[in-house]
XYZ file of C-alpha atoms in Angstrom:
372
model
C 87.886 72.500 95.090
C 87.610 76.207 94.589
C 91.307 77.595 94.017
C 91.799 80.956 95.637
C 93.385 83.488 93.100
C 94.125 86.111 96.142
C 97.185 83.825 97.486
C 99.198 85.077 94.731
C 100.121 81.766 93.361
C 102.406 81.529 97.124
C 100.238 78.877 98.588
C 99.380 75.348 97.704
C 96.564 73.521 99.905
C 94.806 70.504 100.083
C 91.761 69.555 101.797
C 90.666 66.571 103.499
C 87.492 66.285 105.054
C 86.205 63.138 107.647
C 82.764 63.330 108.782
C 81.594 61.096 111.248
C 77.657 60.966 111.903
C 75.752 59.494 115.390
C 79.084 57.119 115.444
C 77.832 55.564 112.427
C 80.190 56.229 109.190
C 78.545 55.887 105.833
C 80.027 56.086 102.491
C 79.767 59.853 101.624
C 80.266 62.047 98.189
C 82.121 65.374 99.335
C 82.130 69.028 97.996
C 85.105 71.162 99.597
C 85.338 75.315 99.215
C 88.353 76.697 100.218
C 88.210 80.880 100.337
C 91.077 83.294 101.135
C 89.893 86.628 102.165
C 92.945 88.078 103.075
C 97.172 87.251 101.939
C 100.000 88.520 103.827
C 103.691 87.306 103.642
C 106.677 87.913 104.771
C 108.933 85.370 103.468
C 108.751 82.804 106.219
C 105.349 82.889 107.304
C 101.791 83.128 105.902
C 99.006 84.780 107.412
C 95.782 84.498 105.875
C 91.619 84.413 106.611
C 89.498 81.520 105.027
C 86.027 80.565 105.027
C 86.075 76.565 104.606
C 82.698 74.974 103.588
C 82.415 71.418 103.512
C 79.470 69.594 101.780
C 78.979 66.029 102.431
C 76.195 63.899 101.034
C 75.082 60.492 102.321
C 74.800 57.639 99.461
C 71.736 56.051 101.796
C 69.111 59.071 102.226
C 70.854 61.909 99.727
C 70.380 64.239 103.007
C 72.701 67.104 102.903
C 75.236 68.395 106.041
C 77.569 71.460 105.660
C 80.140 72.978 108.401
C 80.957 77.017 108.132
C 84.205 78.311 109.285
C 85.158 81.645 108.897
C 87.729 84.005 109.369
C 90.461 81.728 110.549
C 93.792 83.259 111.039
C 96.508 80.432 110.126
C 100.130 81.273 110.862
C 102.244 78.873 108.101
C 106.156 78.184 109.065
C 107.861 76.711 105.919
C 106.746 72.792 107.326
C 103.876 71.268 106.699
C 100.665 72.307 108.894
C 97.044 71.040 109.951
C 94.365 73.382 111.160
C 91.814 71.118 112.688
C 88.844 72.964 112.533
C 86.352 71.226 115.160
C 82.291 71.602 114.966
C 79.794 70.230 117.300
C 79.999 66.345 117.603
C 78.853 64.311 115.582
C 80.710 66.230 113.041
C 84.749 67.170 112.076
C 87.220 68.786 109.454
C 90.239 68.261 109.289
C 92.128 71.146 106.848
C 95.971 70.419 105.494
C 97.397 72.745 104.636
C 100.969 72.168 102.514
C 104.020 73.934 102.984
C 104.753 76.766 101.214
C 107.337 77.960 98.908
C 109.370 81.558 99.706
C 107.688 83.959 97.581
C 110.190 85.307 94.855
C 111.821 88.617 95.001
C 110.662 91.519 93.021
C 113.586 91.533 90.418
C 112.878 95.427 89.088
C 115.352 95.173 86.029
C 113.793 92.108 84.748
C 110.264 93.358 85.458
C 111.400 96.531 83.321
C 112.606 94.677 80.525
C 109.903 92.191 80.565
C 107.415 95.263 80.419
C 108.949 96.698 77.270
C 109.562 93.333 75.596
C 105.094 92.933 76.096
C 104.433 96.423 74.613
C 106.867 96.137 71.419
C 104.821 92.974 71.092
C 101.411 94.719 71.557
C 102.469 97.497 69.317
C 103.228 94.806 66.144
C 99.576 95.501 64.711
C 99.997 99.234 65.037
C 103.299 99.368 63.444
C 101.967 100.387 59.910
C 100.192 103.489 61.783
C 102.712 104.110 64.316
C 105.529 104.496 60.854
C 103.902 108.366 60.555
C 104.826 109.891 63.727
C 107.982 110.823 63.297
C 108.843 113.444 66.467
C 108.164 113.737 69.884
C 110.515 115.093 72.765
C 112.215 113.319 74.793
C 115.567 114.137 77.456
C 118.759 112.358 76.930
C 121.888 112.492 78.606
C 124.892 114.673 76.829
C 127.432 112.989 74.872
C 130.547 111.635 76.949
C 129.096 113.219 80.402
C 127.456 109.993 81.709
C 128.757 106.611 82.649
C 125.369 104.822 80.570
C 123.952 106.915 77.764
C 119.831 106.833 78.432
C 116.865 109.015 76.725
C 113.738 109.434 79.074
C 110.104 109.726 78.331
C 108.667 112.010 81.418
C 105.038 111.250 81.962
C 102.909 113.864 84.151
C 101.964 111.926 87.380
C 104.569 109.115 86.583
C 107.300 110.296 88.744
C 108.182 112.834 86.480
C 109.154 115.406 89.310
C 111.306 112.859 91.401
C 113.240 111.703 88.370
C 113.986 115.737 87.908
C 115.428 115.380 91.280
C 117.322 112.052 90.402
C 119.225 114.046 86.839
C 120.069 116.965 88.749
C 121.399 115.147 92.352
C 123.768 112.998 89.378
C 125.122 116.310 88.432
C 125.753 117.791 92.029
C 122.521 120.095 92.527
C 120.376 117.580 94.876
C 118.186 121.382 96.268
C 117.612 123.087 93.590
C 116.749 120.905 90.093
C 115.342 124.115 88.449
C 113.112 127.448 89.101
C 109.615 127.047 91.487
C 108.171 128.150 88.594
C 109.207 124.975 85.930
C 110.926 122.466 87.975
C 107.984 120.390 87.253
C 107.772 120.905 83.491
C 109.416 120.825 80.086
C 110.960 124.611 80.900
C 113.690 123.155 83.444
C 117.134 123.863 82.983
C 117.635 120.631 82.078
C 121.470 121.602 80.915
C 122.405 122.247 83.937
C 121.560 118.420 84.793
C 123.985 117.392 81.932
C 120.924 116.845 80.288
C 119.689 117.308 76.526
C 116.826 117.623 74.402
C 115.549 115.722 71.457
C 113.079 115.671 69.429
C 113.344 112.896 66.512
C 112.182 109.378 67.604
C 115.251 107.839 65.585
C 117.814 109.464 67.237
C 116.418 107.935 70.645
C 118.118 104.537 69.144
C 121.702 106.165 69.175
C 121.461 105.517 73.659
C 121.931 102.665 74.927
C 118.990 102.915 76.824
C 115.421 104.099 76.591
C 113.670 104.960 79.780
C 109.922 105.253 80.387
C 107.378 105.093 84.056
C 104.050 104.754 83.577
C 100.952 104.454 86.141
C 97.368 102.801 85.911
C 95.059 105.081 84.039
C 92.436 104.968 86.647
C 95.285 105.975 89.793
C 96.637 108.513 87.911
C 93.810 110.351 87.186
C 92.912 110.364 90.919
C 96.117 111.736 91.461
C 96.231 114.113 88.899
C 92.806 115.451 90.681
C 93.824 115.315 94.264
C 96.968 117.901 92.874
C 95.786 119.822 90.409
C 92.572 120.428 91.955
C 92.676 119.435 95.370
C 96.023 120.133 96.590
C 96.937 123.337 94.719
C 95.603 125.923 92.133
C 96.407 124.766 88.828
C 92.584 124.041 87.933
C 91.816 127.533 88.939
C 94.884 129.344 87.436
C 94.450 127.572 83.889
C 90.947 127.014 83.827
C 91.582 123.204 83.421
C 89.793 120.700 82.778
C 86.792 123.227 82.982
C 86.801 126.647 81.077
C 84.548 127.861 83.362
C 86.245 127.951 86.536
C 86.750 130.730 88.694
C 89.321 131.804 91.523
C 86.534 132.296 93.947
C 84.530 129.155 93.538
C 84.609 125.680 95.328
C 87.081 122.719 94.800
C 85.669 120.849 91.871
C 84.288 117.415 92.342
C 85.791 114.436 91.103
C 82.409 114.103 89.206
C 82.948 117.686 88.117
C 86.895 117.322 87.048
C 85.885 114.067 84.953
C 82.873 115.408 83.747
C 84.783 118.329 82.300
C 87.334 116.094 80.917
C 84.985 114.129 79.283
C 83.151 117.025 77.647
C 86.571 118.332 76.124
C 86.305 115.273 73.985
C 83.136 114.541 73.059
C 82.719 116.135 69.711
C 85.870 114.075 68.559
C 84.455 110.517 67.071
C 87.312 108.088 68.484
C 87.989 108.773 72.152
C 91.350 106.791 72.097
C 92.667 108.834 68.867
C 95.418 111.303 69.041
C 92.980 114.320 68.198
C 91.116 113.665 71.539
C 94.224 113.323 73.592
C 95.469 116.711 71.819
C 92.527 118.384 73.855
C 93.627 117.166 76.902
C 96.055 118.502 79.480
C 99.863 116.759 79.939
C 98.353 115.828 83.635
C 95.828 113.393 82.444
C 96.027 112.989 78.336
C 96.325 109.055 77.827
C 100.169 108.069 78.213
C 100.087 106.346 75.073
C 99.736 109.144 72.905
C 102.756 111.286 75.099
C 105.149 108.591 75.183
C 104.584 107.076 71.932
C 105.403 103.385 73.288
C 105.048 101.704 69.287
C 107.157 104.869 67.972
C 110.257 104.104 70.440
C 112.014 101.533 71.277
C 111.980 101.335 74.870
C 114.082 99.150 76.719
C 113.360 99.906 80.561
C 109.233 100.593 81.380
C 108.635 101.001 85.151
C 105.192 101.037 86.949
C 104.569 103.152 89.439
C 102.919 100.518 91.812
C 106.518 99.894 92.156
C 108.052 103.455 91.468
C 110.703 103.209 95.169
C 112.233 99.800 93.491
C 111.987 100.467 89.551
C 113.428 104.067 89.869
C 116.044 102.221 92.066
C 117.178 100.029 89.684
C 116.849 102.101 87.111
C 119.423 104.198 88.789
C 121.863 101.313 89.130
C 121.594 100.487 85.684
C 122.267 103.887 84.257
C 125.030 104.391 86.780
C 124.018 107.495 88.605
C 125.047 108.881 91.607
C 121.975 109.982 93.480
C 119.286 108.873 96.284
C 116.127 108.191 95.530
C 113.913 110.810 96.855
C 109.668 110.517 96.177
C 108.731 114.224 95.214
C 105.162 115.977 94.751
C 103.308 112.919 96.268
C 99.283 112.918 96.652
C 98.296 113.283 99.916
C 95.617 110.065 100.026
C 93.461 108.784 102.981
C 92.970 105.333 104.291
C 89.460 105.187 102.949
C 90.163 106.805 99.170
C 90.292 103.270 97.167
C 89.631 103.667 93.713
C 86.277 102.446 94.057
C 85.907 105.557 96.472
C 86.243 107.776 94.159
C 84.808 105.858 90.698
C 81.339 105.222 92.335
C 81.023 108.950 92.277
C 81.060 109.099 88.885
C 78.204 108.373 86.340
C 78.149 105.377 84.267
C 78.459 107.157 80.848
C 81.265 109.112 82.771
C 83.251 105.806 83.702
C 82.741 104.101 79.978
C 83.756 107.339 78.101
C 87.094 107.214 80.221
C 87.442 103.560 79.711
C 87.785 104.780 76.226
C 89.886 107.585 76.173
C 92.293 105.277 77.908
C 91.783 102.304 75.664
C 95.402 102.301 74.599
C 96.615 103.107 78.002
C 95.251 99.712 79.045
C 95.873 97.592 75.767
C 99.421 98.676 75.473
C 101.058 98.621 78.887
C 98.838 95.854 79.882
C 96.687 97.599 82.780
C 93.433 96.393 83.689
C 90.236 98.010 82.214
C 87.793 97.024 84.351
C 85.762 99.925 85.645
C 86.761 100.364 89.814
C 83.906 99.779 91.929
């Protein structure tokens, strides 16, 4: 039988198959397929789309039968369930399948810890390298003025802005976290959030925690397109990623943005290296290289695929007093998948951002593979 990965691990089947032929029954060798187009839970029931293919081969003439079924909707209470799937006489399948077992919660704090645990682990054979970097800057909450002591990495296109919203609601000023003109950069008033900043790796080990967000390589750079040079003028204002953008010309192309990005790089001989990510803007340089994962110690690493329950817990842990509030969110369409947008692109396009992001994905554990 052909285990489908899409359930999730959430569902356990078996399959039993009787065929019956002309009334006669003759001792048959079976072949069962069991595909799962489509998963959805909600704790108590299972809905889900198969295609079931049954192969049966006589022992007396080696002649070969097979039944189709597809796109069978199966609603699964927690007890045991048969879909009987009939074909034309003289032919039948019968399909068990066993109960299933209530998915687990999403348990953010242990997911967080779990995540830095993995990248301390993946950073062991880059610790000899890793020894030289000695700064970086980080925010950190002043001495005696929060209930949990915490320094925070802020990644462009991570959540950056809505944690800026998070440190100042904690110290009264929900409205206004800083200026239009920096409230989404390192020139916020971050003091006025209680808020300090350092620069020397080591001294991110005097708090008790270390807090960092990060985001698959190949999302983020959508996103980072979609604002930057979608949504609003930054590409035009700061002639980024292309130097030779105007005010008057057309919204770039994703083919154009990447394109540019790519050609910012290329004289540089190791894609992934520091010097290529130096050439890069903060909106889409490789997160390694800006949060120096095998430099600090992190002890809390959310994803953004869950950025409304990590950030949650993330405040409970730390003991602030503020909602959770998403801020500068990508406006995307039901149709923009990440294949939508990476079959634009070239192939020498996709593999040379495969490699700038090379650490992106060996470190924090996202997958590589080219969407599409």
């Amino acid at each position: 039988m052909k285990k489908c990965s899409s359930c999730r691990q959430l569902l356990s089947y078996a399959v039993v198959s009787l065929l019956s032929i002309s009334g006669t029954l003759f001792m048959m060798s079976y072949k069962t397929e069991l595909n799962i187009s489509s998963y959805q839970s909600d704790n108590t029931v299972d809905r889900f789309s198969l295609s079931y293919r049954a192969f049966a081969q006589t022992s007396s003439n080696n002649t070969q039968r097979t039944l189709t079924v597809n796109s069978k909707e199966i609603k699964q209470p927690n007890s045991t369930s048969k879909l009987i799937i009939h074909n034309k006489p003289p032919t039948h399948t019968e399909v068990i399948i066993a109960s299933k077992t209530p998915s687990k919660p999403y348990l953010s704090e242990q997911e967080m810890r779990y995540r830095a645990a993995k990248i301390r682990e993946r950073c062991l054979p880059r610790r000899k390298d890793s020894q030289r970097i000695t700064t970086n800057q980080y925010i950190a909450t002043k001495v005696g003025l929060h209930k949990v002591s915490y320094a925070y990495y802020p990644i462009a296109k991570c959540g950056w802005t809505t944690w800026v919203y998070v440190m100042f609601a904690n110290a009264g000023k929900p409205e206004q976290p800083a200026s239009e003109k920096f409230k989404w950069g390192w020139g916020s008033p971050y003091g006025d959030a209680k808020m300090d900043k350092i620069s020397r790796i080591s001294d991110t080990q005097r708090y008790k925690e270390r807090l960092l967000f990060v985001r698959n390589p190949w999302d983020r750079l959508v996103s980072a397109y979609k604002n930057k040079a979608v949504e609003g003028p930054y590409s035009l204002w700061l002639h980024r990623p292309c130097k030779w953008l105007k005010e008057d010309m057309p919204t770039l192309t994703f083919q154009q943005f990447t394109q540019c990005i790519v050609d910012r790089v290329t004289r540089v001989q190791d894609l992934s290296s520091q010097t290529a990510a130096r050439l890069l803007d903060i909106h889409w340089t490789p997160q390694y290289w800006s949060a120096l994962p095998c430099e600090t110690n992190y002890t809390l690493v959310g994803h953004f695929d869950h950025i409304g329950e990590d950030m949650g817990a993330a405040i409970q842990i730390l003991q602030i007093n503020a909602t959770l509030k998403h801020k500068n969110k990508s406006q995307t369409k039901q149709e923009e998948t990440l294949a939508y947008w990476y079959n634009q692109l070239s192939h020498n396009i996709k593999v040379s951002l495969q490699k700038i992001y090379q650490l992106d994905f060996e470190i924090f554990g996202f997958n590589s593979t080219i969407p599409g």
